[in-house]
Coordinates of C-alpha atoms in Angstrom, one line a residue:
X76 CA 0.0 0.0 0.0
X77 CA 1.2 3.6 -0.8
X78 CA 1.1 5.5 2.3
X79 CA -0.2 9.1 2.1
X80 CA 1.8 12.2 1.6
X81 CA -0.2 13.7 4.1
X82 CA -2.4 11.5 6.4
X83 CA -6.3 11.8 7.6
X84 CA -4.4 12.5 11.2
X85 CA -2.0 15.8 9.9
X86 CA -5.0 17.3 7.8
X87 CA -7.1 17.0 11.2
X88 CA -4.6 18.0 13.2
X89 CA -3.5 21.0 10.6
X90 CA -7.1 22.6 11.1
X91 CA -7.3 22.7 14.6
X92 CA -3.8 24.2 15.0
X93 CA -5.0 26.6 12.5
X94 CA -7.9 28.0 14.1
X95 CA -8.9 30.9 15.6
X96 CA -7.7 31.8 19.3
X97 CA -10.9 32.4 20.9
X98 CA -13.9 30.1 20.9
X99 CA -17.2 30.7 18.8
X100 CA -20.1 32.0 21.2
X101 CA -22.0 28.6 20.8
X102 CA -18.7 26.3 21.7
X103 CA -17.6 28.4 24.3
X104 CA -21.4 27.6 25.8
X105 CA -20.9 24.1 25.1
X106 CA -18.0 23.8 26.6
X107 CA -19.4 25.7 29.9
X108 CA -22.9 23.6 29.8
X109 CA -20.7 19.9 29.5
X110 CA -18.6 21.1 32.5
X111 CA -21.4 21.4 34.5
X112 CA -23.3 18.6 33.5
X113 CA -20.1 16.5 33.7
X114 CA -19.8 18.1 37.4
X115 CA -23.0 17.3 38.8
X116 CA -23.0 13.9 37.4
X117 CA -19.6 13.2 38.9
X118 CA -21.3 14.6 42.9
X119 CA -24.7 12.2 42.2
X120 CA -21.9 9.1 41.7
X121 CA -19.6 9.8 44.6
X122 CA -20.9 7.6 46.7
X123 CA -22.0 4.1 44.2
X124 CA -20.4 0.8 44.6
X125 CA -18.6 1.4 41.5
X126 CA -17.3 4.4 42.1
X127 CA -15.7 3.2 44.9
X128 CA -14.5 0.2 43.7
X129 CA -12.4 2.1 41.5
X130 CA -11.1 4.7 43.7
X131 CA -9.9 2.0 45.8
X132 CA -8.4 0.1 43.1
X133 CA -6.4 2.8 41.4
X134 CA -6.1 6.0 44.6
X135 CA -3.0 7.2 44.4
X136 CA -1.9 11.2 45.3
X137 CA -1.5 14.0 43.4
X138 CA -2.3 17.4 42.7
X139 CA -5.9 16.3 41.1
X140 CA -9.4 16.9 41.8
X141 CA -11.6 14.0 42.0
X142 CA -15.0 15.7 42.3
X143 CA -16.8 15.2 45.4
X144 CA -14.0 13.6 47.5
X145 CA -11.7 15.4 49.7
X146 CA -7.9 15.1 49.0
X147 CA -5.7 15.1 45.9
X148 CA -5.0 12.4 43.6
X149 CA -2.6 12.0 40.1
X150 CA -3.9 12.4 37.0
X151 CA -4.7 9.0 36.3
X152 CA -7.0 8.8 39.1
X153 CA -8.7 11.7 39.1
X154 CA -9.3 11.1 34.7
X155 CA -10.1 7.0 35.7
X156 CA -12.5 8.1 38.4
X157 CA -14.2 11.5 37.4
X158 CA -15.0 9.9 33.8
X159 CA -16.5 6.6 35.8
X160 CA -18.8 8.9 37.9
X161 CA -20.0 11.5 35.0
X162 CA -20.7 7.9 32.6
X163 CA -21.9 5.7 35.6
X164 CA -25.0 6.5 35.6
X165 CA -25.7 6.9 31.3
X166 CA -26.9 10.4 32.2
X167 CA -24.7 12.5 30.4
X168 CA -24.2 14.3 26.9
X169 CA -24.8 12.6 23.8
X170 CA -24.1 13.3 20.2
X171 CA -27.3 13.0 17.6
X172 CA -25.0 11.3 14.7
X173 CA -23.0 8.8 17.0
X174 CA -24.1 8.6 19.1
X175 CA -21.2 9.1 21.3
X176 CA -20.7 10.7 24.7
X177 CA -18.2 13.6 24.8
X178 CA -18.1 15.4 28.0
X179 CA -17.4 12.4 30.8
X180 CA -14.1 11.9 28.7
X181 CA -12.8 14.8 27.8
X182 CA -13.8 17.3 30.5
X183 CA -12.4 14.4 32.8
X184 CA -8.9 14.3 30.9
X185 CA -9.0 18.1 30.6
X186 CA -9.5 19.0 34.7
X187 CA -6.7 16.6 35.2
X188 CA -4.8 18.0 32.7
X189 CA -5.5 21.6 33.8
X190 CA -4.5 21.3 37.3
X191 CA -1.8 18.7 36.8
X192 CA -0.1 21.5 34.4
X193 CA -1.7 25.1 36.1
X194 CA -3.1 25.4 32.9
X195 CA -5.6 28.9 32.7
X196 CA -8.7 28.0 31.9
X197 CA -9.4 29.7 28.4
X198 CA -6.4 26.4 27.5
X199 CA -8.7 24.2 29.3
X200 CA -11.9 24.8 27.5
X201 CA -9.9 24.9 23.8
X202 CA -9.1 21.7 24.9
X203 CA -12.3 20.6 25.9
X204 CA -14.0 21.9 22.1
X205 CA -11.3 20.1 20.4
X206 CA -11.9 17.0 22.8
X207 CA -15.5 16.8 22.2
X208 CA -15.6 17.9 18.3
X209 CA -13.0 15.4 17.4
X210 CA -15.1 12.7 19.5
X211 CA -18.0 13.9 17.2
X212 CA -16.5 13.9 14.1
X213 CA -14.9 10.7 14.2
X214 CA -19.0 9.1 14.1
X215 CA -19.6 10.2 10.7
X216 CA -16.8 7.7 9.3
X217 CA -18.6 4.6 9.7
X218 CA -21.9 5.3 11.5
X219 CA -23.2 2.6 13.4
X220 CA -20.5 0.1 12.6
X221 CA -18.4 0.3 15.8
X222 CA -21.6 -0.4 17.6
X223 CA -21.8 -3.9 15.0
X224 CA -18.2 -4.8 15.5
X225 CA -18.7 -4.8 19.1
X226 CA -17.2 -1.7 20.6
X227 CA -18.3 1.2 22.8
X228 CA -17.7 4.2 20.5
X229 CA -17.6 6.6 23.9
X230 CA -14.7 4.3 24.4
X231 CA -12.8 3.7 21.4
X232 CA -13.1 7.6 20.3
X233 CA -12.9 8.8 23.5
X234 CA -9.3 8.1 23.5
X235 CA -8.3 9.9 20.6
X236 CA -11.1 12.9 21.3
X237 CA -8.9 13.2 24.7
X238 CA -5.2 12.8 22.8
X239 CA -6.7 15.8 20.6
X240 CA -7.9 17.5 23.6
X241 CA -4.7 17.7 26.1
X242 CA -2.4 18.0 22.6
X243 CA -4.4 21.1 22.3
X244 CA -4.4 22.1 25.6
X245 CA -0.5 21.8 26.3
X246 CA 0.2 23.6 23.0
X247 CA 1.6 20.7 21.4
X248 CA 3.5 21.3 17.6
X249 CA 1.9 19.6 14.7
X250 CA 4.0 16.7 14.9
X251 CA 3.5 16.3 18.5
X252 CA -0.3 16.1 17.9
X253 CA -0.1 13.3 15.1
X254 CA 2.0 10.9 17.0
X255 CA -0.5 11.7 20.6
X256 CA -3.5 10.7 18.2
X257 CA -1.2 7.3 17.0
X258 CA -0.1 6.5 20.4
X259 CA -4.0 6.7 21.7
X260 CA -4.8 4.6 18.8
X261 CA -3.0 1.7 20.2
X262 CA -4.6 2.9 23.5
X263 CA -8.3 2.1 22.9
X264 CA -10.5 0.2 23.9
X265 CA -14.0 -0.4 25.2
X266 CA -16.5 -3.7 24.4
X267 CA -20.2 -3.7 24.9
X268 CA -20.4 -7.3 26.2
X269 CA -21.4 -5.0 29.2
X270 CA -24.9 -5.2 27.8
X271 CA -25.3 -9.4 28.7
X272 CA -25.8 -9.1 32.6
X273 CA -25.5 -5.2 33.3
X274 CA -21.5 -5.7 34.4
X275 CA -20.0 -2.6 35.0
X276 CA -17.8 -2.1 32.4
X277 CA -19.2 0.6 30.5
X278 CA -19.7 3.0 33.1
X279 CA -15.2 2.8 33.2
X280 CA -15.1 3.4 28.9
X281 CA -15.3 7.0 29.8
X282 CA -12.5 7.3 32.7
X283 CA -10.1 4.8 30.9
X284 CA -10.4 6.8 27.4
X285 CA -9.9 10.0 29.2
X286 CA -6.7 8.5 31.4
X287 CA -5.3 6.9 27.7
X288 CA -5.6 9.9 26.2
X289 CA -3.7 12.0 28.8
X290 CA -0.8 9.6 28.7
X291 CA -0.8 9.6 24.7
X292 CA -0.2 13.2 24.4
X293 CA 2.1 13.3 27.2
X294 CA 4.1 10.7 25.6
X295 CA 3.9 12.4 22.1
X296 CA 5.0 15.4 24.0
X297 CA 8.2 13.8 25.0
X298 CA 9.3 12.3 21.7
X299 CA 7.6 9.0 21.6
X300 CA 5.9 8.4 17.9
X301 CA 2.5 7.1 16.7
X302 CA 1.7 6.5 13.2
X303 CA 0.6 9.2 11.2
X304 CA -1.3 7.0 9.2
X305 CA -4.0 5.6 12.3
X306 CA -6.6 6.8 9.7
X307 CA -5.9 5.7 6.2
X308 CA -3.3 2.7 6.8
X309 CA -3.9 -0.4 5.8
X310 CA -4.4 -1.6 9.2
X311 CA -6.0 1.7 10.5
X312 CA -8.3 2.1 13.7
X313 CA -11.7 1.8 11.4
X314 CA -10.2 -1.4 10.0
X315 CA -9.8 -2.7 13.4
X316 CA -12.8 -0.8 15.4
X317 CA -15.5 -1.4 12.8
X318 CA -14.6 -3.7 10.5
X319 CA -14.1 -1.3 7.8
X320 CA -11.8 -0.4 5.0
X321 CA -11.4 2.2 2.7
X322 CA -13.3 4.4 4.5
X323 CA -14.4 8.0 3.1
X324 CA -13.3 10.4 5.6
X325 CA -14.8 13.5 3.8
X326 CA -17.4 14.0 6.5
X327 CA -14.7 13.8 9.3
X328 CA -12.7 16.9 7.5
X329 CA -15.4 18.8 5.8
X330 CA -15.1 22.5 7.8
X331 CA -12.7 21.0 10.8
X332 CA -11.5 24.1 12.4
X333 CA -14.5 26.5 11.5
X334 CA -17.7 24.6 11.6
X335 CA -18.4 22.6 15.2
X336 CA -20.5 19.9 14.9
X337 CA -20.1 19.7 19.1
X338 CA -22.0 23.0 19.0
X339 CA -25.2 20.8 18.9
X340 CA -24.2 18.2 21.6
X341 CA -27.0 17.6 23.7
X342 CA -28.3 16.6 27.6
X343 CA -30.0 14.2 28.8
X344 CA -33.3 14.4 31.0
X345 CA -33.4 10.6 31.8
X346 CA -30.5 9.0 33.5
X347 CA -30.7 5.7 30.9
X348 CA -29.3 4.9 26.7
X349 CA -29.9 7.9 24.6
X350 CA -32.3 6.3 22.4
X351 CA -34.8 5.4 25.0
X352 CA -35.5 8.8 25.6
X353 CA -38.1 9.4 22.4
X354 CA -39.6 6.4 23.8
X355 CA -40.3 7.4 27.4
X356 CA -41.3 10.7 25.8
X357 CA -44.2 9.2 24.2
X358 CA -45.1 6.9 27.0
X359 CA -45.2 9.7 29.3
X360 CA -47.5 11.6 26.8
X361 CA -50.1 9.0 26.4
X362 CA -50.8 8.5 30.1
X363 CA -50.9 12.2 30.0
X364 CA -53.6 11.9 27.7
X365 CA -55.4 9.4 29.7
X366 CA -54.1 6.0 29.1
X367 CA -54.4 4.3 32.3
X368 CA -50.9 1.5 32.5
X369 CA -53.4 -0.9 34.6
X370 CA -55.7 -1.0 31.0
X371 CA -52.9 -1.8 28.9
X372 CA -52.8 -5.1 27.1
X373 CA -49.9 -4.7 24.5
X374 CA -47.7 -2.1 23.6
X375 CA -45.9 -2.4 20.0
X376 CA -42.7 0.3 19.2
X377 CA -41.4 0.8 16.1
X378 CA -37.9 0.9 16.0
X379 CA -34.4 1.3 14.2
X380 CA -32.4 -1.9 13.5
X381 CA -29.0 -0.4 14.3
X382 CA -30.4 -0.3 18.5
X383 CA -32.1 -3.5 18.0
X384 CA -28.8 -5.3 19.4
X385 CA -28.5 -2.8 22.5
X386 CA -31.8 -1.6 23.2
X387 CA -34.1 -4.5 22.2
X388 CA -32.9 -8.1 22.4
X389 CA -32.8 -10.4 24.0
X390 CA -36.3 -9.0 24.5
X391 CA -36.9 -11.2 27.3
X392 CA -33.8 -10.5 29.0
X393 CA -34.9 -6.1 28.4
X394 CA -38.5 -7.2 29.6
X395 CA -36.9 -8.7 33.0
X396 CA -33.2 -6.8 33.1
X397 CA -31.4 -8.2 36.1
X398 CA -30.2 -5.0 37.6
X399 CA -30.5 -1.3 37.8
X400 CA -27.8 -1.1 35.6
X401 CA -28.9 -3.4 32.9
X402 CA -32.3 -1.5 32.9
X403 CA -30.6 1.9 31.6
X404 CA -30.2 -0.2 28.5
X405 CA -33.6 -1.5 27.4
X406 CA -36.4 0.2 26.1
X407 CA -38.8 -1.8 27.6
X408 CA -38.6 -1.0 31.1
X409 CA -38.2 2.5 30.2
X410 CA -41.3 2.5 28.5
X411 CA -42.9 0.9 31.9
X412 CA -41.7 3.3 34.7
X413 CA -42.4 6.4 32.0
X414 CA -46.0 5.4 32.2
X415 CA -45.8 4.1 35.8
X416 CA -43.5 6.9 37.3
X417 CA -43.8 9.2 34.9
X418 CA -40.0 9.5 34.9
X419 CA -36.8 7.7 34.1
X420 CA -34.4 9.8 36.5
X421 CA -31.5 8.2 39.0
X422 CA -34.0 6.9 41.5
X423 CA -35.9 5.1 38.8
X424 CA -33.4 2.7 38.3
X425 CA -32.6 1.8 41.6
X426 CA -32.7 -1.8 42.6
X427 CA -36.2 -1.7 44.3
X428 CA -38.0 -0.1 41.1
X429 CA -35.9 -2.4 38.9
X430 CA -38.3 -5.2 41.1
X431 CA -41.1 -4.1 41.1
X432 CA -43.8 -6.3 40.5
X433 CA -45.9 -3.9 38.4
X434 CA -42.9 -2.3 36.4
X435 CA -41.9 -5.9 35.6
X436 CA -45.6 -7.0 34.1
X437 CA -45.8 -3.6 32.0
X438 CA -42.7 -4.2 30.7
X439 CA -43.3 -7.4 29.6
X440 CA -46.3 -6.5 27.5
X441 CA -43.9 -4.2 25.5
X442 CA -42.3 -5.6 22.1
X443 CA -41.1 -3.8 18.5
X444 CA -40.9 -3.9 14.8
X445 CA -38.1 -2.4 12.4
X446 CA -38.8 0.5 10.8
X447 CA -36.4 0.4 7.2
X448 CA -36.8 4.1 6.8
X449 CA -35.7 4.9 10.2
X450 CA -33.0 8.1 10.1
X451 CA -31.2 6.6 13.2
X452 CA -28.0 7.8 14.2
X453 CA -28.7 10.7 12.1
X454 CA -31.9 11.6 14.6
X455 CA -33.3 9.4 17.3
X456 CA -37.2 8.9 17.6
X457 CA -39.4 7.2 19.2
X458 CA -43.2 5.1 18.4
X459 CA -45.1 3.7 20.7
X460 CA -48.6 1.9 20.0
X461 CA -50.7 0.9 22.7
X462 CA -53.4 -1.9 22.7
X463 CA -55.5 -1.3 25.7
X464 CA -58.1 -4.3 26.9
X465 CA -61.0 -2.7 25.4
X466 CA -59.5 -2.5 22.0
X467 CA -58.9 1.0 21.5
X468 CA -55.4 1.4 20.2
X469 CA -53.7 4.8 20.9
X470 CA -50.6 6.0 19.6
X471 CA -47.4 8.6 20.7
X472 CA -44.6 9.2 17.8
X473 CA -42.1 11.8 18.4
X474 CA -39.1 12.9 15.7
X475 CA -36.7 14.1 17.8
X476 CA -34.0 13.8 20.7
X477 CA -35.6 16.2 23.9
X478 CA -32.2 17.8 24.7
X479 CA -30.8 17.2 21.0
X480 CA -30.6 20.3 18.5
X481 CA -34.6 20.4 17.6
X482 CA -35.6 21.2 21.1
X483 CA -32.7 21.8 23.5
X484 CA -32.9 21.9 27.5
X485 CA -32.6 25.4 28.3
X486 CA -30.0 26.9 30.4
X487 CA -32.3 26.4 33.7
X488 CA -32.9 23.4 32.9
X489 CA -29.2 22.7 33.2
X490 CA -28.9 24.4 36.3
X491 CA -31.9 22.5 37.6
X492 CA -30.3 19.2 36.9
X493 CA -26.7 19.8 38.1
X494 CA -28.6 20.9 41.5
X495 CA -30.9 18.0 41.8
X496 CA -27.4 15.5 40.7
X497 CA -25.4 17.6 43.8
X498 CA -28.7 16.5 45.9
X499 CA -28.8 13.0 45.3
X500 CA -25.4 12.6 45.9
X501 CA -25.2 14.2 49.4
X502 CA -24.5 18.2 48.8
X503 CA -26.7 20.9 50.1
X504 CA -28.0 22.7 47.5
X505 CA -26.4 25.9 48.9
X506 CA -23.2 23.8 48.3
X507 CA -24.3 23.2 45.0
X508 CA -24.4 26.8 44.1
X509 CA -21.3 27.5 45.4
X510 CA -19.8 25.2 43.0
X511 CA -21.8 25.8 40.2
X512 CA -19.7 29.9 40.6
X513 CA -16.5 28.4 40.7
X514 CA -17.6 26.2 37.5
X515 CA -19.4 29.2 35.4
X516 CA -15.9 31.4 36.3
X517 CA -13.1 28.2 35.3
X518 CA -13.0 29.6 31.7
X519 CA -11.5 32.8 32.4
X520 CA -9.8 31.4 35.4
X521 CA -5.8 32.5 35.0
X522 CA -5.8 28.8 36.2
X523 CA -7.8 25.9 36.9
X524 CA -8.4 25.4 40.7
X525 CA -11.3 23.1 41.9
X526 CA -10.7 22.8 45.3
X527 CA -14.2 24.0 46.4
X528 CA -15.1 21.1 44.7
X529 CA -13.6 18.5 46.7
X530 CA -14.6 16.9 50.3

């Protein structure tokens, strides 16, 4: 094979060292809104069984903040463990087009980085928009195929979004920044086998991306290479994370450096798999419109066939998921405690709702059909059609992500959100506030301090 003169990696990495100093109005908001949700997700987790199964494993001091715990720890801590709590519980961003979850990565690798370095915070966020729009871009190579071949694309991209994010964010030359994005090639990783019996893996993709690519830019900054062709070699990461060769990476390039696909990333308002949401949506809406759950006799959803293997099947294993955890990945029990609970937030998939006699029956009643002409990844929707025992059939479609860029949460909404996270995980609210200041005032900060945000 004849290798490029220049690579995918040096045009990508060519725009972004070419572009403008400050930050667009609408990325410098991102960037503020992902730090904040990333924040209050990482206060709601400090205290699960996971959490602190991994801050035992890997606690080791340092100059780090891991948010919501008192102390210091090093940088591969504080990335590992911030990026477990902000993914742990599948409440954070997503991208419509991955879909692919930006912020538990890359704001986790970019804190660590910030006060590992005393980096100000105007490096910080350039290094959180690069992050999260090369985590973005990188979906519209070879949408939905990761997903096929088996991997977690918050994982596998994750790693490189954070190589591109701490290259930027430590000024590192052109060179410096193609071998970090080939060292955190080599670095990735991430299966959904997760999905089986709820195991905890996924809720770690986030944290271990974010940790690789630290390291891969750190090591790029002090001579070690990568290839320059990850992208277009013959044995390039789409080859080996989707099963896919010769792959068109037009999309990936097309306005890198002055159009920001990570502009439109958007929030969740259900703490579960991103393509539940339009379901739970229209579950909510048809009880809202009088369908009593207790009448229900069958409840058919249309559905795309690239979430069929995540979301859907086994069906009887998504009917009756095992654990709380296992539950944030099946559409049927989200479309059971929508119409029972009206909700799908963090306390509707604790263990005792999870087993709940009457949650378990209405989910059972619920099954799907493929829809060919679905747009999914491109938008996420949702179709529910109820058969109650009378007869009557009633039907809820909806065409959009709530959050996503048709109807996005406002900016109280936010704030809302990050409270209520701070809440369930033990803060006052007044606390909450407090660090919801120090977040709003980290991009002009001459350097990134989060102490108020420890303990």
């Amino acid at each position: 094979m004849t290798l490029p003169k220049d690579s995918v990696s040096e045009r990508l990495v060519a725009a972004f060292s070419g572009m403008p100093p400050n930050l667009p109005g609408a990325v410098a908001s991102m960037c503020d809104a992902v730090l904040m949700d990333v924040a209050g997700l990482c206060v709601a987790a400090r205290n699960s069984d996971y959490l602190q199964a991994a801050l035992r494993a890997s606690a080791e001091p340092g100059a780090c903040t891991l948010i919501g715990h008192a102390g210091g720890f090093n940088v591969a801590t504080a990335a590992l463990c911030n990026g477990t709590a902000a993914h742990g519980e599948d409440y954070d961003d997503t991208f419509e087009g991955g879909p692919v979850h930006a912020g538990a990565v890359i704001i986790s690798a970019l804190l660590a980085a910030g006060e590992q370095h005393n980096l100000p915070g105007s490096d910080v966020a350039r290094g959180v928009a690069v992050g999260c729009e090369v985590m973005c871009r990188l979906c519209l190579v070879a949408p939905k195929r990761v997903h096929k071949a088996g991997f977690h694309p918050t994982a596998v991209f994750g790693a490189l979004g954070a190589a591109a994010g701490v290259a930027s964010a430590l000024r590192l030359d052109d060179a410096q920044w193609v071998n970090a994005l080939g060292i955190a090639g080599s670095m990735a990783s991430g299966i959904i086998e997760y999905l089986a019996e709820g195991a905890w893996t996924k809720r770690m993709h986030a944290g271990w991306a974010a940790q690789a690519g630290y390291r891969a830019a750190r090591m790029a900054q002090a001579g070690f290479t990568g290839p320059r062709t990850l992208f277009d070699g013959e044995h390039g990461f789409f080859h080996a994370f989707a099963n896919s060769d010769g792959c068109d990476f037009t999309a990936m390039l097309d306005g890198v450096g002055r159009q920001w696909l990570s502009a439109d990333i958007a929030f969740k308002a259900y703490a579960c798999g991103t393509m539940a949401h339009p379901y739970i949506d229209c579950a909510r809406k048809l009880v809202a419109e009088g369908v009593h759950p207790g009448d229900v006799a069958a409840i058919e959803c249309s559905t795309a066939e690239g979430i069929v293997h995540r979301l859907w099947e086994p069906l009887a294993a998504k009917q009756n998921p095992p654990n709380g955890y296992a539950a944030k990945f099946s559409i049927p029990y989200a479309i059971a405690v929508g119409m029972l609970r009206d909700d799908a937030g963090l306390i509707d998939y604790e263990e005792a709702v999870v087993h709940d006699p009457a949650v378990r029956a209405l989910a059972g009643k619920v099954s799907y059909v493929i829809d060919p002409d679905n747009p999914y990844p491109s938008r996420f929707t949702g179709h529910v059609r109820v058969t109650l025992k009378s007869g009557v059939v009633r039907e809820a479609s909806q065409d959009h992500f709530r959050g996503g860029r048709d109807e996005p949460m406002s900016a109280e909404a936010l704030e809302a959100k990050f409270i209520a996270n701070c809440i369930y995980g033990g803060w006052e609210a007044a606390r909450a506030r407090s660090a919801l200041a120090v977040l709003r005032a980290l991009r002009a900060a001459p350097r990134v301090d989060l102490g108020m945000l420890r303990g």
